[in-house]
Short mmCIF file of C-alpha atoms in Angstrom, two decimals:
data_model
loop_
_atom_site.label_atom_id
_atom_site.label_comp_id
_atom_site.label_asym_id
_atom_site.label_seq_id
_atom_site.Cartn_x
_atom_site.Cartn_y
_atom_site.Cartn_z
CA UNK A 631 15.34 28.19 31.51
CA UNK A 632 13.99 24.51 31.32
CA UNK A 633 14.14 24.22 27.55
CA UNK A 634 11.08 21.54 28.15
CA UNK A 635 8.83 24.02 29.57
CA UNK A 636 10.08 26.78 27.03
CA UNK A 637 8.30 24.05 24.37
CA UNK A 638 5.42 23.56 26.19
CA UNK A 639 4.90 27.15 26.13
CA UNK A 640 4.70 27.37 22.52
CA UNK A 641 1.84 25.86 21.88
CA UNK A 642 -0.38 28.47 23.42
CA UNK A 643 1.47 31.01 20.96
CA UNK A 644 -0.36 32.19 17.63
CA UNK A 645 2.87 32.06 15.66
CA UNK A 646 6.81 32.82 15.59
CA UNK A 647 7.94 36.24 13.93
CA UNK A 648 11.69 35.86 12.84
CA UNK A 649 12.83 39.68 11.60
CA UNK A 650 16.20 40.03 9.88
CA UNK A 651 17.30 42.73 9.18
CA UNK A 652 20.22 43.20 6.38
CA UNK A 653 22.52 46.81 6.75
CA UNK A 654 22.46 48.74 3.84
CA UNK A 655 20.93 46.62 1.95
CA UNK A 656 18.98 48.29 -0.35
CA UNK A 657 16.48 48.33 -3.75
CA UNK A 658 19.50 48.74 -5.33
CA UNK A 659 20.78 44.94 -4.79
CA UNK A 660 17.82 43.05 -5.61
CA UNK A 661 18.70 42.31 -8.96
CA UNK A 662 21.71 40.42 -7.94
CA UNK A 663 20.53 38.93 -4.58
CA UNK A 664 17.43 37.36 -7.04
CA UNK A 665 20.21 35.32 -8.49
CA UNK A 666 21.51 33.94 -5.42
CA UNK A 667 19.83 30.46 -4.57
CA UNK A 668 17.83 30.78 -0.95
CA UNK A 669 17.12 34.64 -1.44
CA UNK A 670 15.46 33.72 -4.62
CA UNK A 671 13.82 30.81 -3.02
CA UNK A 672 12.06 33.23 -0.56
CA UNK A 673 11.16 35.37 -2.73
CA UNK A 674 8.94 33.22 -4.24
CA UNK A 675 5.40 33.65 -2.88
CA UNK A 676 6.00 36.52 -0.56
CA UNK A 677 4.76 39.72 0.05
CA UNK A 678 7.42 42.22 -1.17
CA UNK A 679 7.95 45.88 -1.54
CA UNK A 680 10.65 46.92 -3.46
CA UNK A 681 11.05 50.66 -2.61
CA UNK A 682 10.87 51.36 1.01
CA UNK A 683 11.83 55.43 2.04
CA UNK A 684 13.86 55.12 4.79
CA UNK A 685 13.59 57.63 7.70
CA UNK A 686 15.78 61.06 8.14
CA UNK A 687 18.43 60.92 9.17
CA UNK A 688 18.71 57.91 6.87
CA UNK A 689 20.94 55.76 9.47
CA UNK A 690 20.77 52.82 11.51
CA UNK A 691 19.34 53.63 14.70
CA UNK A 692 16.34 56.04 13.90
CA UNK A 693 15.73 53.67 11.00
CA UNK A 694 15.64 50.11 13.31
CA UNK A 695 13.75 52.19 15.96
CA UNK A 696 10.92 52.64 13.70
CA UNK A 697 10.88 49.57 12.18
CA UNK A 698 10.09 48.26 15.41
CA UNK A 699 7.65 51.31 16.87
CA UNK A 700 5.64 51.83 13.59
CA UNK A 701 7.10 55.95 14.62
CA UNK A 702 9.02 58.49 12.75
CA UNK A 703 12.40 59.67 14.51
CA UNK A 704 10.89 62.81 15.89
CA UNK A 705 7.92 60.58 17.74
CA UNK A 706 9.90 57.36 18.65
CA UNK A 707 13.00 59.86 19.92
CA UNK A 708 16.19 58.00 18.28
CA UNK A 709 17.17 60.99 16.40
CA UNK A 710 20.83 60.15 15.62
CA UNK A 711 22.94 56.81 16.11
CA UNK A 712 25.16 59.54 18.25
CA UNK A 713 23.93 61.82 21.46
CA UNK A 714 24.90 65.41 21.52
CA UNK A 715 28.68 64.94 24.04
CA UNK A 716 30.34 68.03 22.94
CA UNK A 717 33.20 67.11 25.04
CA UNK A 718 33.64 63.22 24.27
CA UNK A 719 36.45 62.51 21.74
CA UNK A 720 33.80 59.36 21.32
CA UNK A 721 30.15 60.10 21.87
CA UNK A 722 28.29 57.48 23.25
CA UNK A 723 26.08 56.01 20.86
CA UNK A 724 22.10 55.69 21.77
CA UNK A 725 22.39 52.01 23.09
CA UNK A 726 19.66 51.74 25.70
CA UNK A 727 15.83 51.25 25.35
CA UNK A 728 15.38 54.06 27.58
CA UNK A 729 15.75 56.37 24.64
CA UNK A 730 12.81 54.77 22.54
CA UNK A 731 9.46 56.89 23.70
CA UNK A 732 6.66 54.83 23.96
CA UNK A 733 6.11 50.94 23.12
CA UNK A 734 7.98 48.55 20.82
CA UNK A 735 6.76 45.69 18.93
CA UNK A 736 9.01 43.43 21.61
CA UNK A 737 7.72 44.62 24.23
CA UNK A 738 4.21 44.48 22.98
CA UNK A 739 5.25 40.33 22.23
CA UNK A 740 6.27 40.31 25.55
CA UNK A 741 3.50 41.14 27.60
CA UNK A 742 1.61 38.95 25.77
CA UNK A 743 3.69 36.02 26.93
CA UNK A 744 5.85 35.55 23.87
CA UNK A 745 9.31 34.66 24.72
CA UNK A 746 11.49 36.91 22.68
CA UNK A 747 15.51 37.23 21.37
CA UNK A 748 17.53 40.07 20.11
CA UNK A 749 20.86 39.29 18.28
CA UNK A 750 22.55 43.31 18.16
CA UNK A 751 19.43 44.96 17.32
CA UNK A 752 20.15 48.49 18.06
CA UNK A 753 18.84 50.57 20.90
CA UNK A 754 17.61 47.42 22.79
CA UNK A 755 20.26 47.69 25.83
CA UNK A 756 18.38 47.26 29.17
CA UNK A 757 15.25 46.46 27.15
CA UNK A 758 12.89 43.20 28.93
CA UNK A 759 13.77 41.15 25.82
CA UNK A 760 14.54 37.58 27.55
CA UNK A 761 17.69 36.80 25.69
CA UNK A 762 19.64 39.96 24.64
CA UNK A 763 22.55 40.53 22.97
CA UNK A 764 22.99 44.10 22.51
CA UNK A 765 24.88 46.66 19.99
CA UNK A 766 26.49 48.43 22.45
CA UNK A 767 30.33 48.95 22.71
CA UNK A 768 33.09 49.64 25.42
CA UNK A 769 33.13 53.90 24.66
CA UNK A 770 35.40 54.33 27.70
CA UNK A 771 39.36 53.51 28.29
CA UNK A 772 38.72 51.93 31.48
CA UNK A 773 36.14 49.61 30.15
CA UNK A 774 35.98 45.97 29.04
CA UNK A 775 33.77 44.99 26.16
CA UNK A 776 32.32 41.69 27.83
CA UNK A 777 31.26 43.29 31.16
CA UNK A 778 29.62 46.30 29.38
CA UNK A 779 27.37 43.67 27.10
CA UNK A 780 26.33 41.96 29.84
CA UNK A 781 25.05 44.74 31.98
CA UNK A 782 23.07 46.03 29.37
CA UNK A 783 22.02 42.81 27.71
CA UNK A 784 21.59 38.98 29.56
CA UNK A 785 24.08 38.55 30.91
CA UNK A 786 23.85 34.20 31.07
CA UNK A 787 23.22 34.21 27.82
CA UNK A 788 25.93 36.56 26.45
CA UNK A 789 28.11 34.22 28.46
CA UNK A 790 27.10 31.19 26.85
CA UNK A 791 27.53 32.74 23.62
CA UNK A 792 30.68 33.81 24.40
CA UNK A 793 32.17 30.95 25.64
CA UNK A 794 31.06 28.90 22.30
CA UNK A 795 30.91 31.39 19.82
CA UNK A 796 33.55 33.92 20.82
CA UNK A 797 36.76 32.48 19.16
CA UNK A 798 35.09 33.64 15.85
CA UNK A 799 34.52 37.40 16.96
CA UNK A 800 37.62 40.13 15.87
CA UNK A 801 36.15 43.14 17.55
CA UNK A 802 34.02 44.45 15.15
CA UNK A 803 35.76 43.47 11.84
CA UNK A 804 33.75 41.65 9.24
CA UNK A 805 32.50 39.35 8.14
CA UNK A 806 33.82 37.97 11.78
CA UNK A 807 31.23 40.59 13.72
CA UNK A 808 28.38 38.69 11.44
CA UNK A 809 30.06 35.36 11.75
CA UNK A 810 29.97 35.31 15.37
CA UNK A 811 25.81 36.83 15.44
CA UNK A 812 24.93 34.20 12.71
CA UNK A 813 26.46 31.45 14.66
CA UNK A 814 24.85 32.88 17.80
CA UNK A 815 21.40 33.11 16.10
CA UNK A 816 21.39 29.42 15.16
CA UNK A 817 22.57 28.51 18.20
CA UNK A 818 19.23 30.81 20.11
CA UNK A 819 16.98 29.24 17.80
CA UNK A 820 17.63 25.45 18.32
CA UNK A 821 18.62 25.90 21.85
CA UNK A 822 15.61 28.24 23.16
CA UNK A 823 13.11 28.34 20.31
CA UNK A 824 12.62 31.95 20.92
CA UNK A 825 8.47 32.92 19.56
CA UNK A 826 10.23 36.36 18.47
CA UNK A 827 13.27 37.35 16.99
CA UNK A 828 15.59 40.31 16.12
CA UNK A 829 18.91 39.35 14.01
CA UNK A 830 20.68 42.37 12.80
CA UNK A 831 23.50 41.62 10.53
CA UNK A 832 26.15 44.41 8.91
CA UNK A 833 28.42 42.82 7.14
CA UNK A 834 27.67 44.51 3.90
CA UNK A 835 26.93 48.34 5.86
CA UNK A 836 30.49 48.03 7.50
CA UNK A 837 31.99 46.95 3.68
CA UNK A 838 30.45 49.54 1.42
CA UNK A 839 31.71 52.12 4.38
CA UNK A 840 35.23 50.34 3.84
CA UNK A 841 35.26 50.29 -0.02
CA UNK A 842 32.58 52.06 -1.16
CA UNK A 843 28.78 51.13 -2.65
CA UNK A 844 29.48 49.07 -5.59
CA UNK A 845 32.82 47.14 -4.64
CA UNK A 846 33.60 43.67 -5.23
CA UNK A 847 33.80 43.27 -1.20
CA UNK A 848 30.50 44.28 -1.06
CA UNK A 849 29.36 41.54 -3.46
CA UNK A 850 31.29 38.90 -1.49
CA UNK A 851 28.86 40.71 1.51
CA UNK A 852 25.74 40.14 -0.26
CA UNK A 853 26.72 35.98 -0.89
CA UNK A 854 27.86 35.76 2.28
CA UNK A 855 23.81 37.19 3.83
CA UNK A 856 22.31 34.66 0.60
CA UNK A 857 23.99 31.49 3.07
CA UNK A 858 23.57 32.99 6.17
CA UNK A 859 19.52 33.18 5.25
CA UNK A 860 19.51 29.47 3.80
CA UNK A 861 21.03 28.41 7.39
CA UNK A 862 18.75 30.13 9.32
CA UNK A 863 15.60 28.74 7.32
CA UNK A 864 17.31 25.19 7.67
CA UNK A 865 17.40 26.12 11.65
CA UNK A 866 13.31 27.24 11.83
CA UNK A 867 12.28 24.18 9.70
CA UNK A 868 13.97 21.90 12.22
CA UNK A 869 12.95 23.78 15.39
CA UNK A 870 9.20 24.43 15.06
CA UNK A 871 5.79 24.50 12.05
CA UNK A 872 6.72 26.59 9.22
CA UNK A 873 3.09 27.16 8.54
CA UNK A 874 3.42 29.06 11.93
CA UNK A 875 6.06 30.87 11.62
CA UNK A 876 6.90 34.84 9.83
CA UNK A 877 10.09 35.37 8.09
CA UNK A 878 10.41 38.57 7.29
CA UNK A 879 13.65 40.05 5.56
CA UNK A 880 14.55 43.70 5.09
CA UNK A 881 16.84 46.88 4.87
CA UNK A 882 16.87 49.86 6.91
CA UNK A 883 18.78 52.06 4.42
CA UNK A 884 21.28 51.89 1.42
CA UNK A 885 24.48 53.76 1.17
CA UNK A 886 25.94 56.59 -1.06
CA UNK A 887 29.78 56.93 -2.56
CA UNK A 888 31.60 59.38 -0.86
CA UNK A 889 34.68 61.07 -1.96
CA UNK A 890 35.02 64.45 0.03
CA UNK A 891 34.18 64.68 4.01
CA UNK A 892 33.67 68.81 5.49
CA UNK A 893 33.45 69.32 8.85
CA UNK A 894 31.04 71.98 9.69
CA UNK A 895 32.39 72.58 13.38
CA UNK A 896 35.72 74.30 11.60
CA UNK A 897 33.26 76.83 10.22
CA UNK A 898 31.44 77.98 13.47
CA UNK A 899 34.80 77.85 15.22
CA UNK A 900 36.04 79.95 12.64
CA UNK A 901 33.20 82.36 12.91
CA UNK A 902 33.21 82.39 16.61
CA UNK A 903 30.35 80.43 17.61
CA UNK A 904 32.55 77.46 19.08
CA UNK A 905 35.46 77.52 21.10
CA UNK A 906 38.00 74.66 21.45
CA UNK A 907 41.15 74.11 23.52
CA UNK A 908 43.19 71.36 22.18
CA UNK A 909 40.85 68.60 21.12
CA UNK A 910 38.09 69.40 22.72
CA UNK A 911 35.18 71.75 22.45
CA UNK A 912 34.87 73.38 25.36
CA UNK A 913 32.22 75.88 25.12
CA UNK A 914 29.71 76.94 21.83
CA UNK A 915 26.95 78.72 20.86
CA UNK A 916 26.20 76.71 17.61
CA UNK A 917 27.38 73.16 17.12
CA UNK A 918 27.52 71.05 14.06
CA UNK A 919 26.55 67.45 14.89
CA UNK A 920 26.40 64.76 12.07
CA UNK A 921 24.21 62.16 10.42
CA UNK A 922 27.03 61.68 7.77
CA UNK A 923 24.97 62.62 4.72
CA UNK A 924 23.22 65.57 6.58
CA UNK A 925 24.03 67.43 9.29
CA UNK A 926 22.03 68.97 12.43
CA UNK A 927 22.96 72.39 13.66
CA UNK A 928 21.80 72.76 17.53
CA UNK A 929 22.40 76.02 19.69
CA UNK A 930 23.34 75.52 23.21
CA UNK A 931 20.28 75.68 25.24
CA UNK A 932 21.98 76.62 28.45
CA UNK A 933 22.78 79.94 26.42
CA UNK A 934 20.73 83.01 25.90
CA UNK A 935 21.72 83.74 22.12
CA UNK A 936 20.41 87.11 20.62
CA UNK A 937 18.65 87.36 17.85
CA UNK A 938 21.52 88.86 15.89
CA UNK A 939 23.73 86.01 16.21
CA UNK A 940 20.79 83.25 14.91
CA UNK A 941 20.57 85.85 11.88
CA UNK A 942 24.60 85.68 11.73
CA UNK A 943 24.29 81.73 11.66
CA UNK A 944 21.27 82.21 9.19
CA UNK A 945 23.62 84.17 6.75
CA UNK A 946 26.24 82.52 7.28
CA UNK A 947 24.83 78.80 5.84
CA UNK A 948 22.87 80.72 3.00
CA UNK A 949 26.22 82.15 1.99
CA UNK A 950 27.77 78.67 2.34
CA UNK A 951 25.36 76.93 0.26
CA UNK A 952 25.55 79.16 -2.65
CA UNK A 953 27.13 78.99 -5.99
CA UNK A 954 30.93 79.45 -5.37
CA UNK A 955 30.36 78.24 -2.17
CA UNK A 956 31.19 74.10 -3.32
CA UNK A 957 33.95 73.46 -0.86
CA UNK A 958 30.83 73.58 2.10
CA UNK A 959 29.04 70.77 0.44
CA UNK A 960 25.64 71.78 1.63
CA UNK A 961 22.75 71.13 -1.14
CA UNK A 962 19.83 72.13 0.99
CA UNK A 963 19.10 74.08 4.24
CA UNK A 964 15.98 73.27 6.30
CA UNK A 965 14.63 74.73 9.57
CA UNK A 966 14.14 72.72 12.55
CA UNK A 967 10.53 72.99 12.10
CA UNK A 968 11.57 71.59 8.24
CA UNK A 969 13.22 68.72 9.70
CA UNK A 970 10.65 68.04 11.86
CA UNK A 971 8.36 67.52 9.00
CA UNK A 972 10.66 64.82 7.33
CA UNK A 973 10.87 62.74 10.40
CA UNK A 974 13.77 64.50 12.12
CA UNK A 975 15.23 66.20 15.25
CA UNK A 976 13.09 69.67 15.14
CA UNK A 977 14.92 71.03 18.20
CA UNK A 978 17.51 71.56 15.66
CA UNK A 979 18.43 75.37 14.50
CA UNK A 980 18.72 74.27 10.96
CA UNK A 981 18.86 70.78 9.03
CA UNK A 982 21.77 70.48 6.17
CA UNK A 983 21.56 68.10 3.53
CA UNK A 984 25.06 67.35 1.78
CA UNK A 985 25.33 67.56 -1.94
CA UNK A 986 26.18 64.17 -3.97
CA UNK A 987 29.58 62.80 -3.07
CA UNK A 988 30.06 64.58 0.16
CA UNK A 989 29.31 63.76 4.32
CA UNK A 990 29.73 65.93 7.19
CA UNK A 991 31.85 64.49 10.61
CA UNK A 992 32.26 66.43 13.77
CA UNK A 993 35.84 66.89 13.83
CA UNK A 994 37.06 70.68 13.89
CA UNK A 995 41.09 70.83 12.48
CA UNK A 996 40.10 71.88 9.23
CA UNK A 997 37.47 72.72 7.02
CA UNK A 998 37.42 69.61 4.17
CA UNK A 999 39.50 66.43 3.32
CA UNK A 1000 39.44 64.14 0.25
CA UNK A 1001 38.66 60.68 1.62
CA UNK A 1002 41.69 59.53 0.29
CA UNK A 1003 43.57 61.98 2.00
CA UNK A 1004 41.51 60.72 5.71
CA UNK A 1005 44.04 59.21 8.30
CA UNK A 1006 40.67 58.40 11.07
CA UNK A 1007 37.10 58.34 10.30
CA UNK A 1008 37.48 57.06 6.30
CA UNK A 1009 34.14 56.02 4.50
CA UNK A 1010 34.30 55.50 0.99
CA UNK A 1011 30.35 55.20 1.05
CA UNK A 1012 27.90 56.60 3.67
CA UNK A 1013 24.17 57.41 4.52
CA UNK A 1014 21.94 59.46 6.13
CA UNK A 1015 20.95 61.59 3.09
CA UNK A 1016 17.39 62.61 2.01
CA UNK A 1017 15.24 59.25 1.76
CA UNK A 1018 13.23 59.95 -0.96
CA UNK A 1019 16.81 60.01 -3.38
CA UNK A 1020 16.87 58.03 -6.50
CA UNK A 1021 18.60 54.56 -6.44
CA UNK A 1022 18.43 55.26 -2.44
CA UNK A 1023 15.75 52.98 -0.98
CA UNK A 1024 15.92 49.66 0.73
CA UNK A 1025 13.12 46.59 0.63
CA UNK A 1026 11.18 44.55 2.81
CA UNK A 1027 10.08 41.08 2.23
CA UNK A 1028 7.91 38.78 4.56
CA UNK A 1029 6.63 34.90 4.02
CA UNK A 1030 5.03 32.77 5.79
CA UNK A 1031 2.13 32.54 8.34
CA UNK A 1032 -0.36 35.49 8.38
CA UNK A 1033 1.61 37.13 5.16
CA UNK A 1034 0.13 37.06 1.89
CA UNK A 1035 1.94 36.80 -1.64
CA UNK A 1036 1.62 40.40 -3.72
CA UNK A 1037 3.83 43.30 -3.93
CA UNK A 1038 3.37 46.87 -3.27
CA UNK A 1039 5.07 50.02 -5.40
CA UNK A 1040 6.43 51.78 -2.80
CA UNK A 1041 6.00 51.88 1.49
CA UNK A 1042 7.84 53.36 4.45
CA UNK A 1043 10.26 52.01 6.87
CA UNK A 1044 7.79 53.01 9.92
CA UNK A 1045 4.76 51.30 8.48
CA UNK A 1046 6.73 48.08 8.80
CA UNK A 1047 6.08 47.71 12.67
CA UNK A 1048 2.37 48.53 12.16
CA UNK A 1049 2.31 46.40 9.57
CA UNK A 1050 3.70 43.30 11.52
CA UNK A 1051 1.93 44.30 15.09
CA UNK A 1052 -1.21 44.12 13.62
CA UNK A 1053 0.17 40.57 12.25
CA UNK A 1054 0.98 39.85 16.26
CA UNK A 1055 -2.62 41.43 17.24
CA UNK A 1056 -0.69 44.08 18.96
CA UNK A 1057 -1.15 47.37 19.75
CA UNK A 1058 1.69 50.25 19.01
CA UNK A 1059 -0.42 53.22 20.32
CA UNK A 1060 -0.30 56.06 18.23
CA UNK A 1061 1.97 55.92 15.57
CA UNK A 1062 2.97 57.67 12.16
CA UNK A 1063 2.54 54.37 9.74
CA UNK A 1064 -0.34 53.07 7.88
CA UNK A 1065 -0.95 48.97 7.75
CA UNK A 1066 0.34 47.39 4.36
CA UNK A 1067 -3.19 45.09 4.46
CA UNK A 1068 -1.71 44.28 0.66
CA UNK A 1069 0.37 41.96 2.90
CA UNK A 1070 -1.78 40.20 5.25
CA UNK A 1071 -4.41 37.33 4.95
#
């Protein structure tokens, strides 16, 4: 694009919206990143909320779905990070905007001539966003990382990031992964001025899962996202008028400890309800499918199943979840119509929430491991659990044009993207969140 003409078009814009988003990051650090020079810096003056209830499942794509759709999962569609692939080793992961029902706050930027940039923002594969970078990985042997980005992102651009930027990148170690998107950010921002952005950094998500919540890696994390946001406001000031331009700043979950992982697919094999042959399922009637900290239970809907056997599966959890019954780690049950309610899949059979300390995975050798005891799949800390937890919400912060200083006890992820769209004089349709007017001039 002639970078000349991408200025000119500016002008006619109302504003820039810049929204980073920080991986489980949550209420929990704010005390310590309020030390740290440039996140203390922008918190002065700006329209905070503190405590913001994440969606359920309580992980990363439902939870950046609604922040851009203003939806909970069960209206927007991103009901996992995972599809249901009984048969994959390696589910593929919900990459593509196809899987978002209705509009986004991009797309709503878009038609109204905005030019607009996406730095691994999830679920945004084969979305209209100009320049594109998407979270989306090589899930098959035969594929190559670089061709599958750029058929589901742009691919020019991925190129050009690639070619200057891709000597930092070691798969998707950190804080390399986050080394490469920062540098790649900067780079979008002086180079093609973008009017809206998505930057979604997880350094500190892929850390706590590594060492667990509180670790000293983790800390390291959260200094490393305090520079990282000094650099990028150094990049805005010199690219365009701060007085028109939105920073906003925010979490999409936080992250538990986790010291025991139970695999709820052992169980209905054991009972009958799934059969495997080797590694693979190959044919169930009920099938455990994880959101780490819960778990959704789904019955094959190319099956008639009786009655009887629903009120066998029915039993079955009930006499899993109580006392005596520890080794399942299940701390509530809810119906699909129960999920539902809190934001989640309700074509599910049942809903279970994991007690303190435990996650589910979809593995089906055995019934439980320590996490010390893991050889694939280890997560010291995890999410996914009930939102609404203590100690377990994330924040949002915004600054700058349209936003107005104050702060606000307590808000949802999904009224976020209402929140900013009416910011953007968009429109989101109908949607589950309420504007935070405490926020706006």
């Amino acid at each position: 694009m002639n970078q000349k003409k991408n200025k000119a078009n500016k002008i006619e814009k109302d504003h820039r919206l810049i929204i980073v988003s920080l991986d489980a990051v949550g209420s929990e650090d704010l005390a310590f990143l309020k030390t740290l020079p440039n996140f203390k810096e922008l918190y002065k003056h700006a329209a905070v909320c503190e405590h913001v209830e994440s969606v359920y499942p309580s992980i990363t794509y439902p939870a950046h779905t609604s922040i851009i759709t203003g939806k909970k999962p069960i209206h927007h569609g991103v009901v996992n990070n995972t599809l249901v692939q009984p048969k994959r080793a390696k589910p593929d992961w919900m990459w593509q905007r196809k899987y978002v029902k209705g509009t986004t706050l991009y797309d709503e930027a878009i038609k109204k001539g905005y030019q607009t940039a996406a730095l691994l923002w999830p679920v945004t594969a084969r979305s209209k966003i100009q320049y594109n970078l998407p979270e989306v990985l090589a899930n098959r042997p035969w594929q190559n990382q670089v061709i599958v980005s750029a058929l589901n992102g742009t691919a020019s651009y991925e190129l050009a990031l690639q070619k200057r930027f891709g000597h930092l990148r070691d798969g998707v170690r950190q804080p390399a992964l986050d080394n490469f998107v920062h540098q790649s950010a900067l780079y979008t921002i002086e180079t093609y001025q973008p009017d809206m952005m998505l930057i979604h950094y997880t350094d500190v998500d892929t850390n706590r899962h590594i060492y667990g919540v509180h670790h000293n890696k983790v800390t390291k994390a959260l200094e490393r996202h305090d520079k990282r946001l000094g650099e990028l406001l150094t990049a805005l000031q010199k690219t365009g008028d701060m007085e028109k331009t939105t920073l906003v700043v925010l979490g999409d979950h936080y992250q538990k400890d986790v010291e025991r992982v139970v695999y709820l697919n052992y169980l209905l094999k054991e009972q009958g309800f799934l059969k495997t042959k080797g590694k693979k399922i190959v044919d169930y009637q009920f099938l455990a499918k994880n959101c780490d900290g819960s778990c959704y239970i789904y019955a094959n809907n190319k099956k008639t199943i009786n009655d009887r056997d629903y009120q066998k599966l029915t039993e079955l959890l009930e006499k899993c979840r109580t006392e005596g019954n520890e080794i399942y780690g299940i701390e509530r049950i809810f119906t699909g119509k129960e999920a539902g309610d809190r934001g989640g899949d309700d074509r599910c059979v049942y809903m279970i929430e994991a007690k303190q300390g435990v996650c589910y995975l979809d593995e089906f050798e055995e019934l439980t491991l320590e996490v010390k005891d893991m050889k694939k799949g280890k997560m010291k800390g995890t999410h996914g659990y009930l939102p609404d937890g203590e100690g377990y919400q994330t924040f949002f912060l915004a600054k700058g044009y349209g936003i107005k200083e104050g702060m606000v006890p307590h808000m949802y992820l999904w009224d976020e993207g209402v929140t900013l769209a009416k910011l953007l004089k968009v429109d989101l349709g109908e949607v589950d969140g309420r504007v935070i007017e405490e926020f706006l001039k």
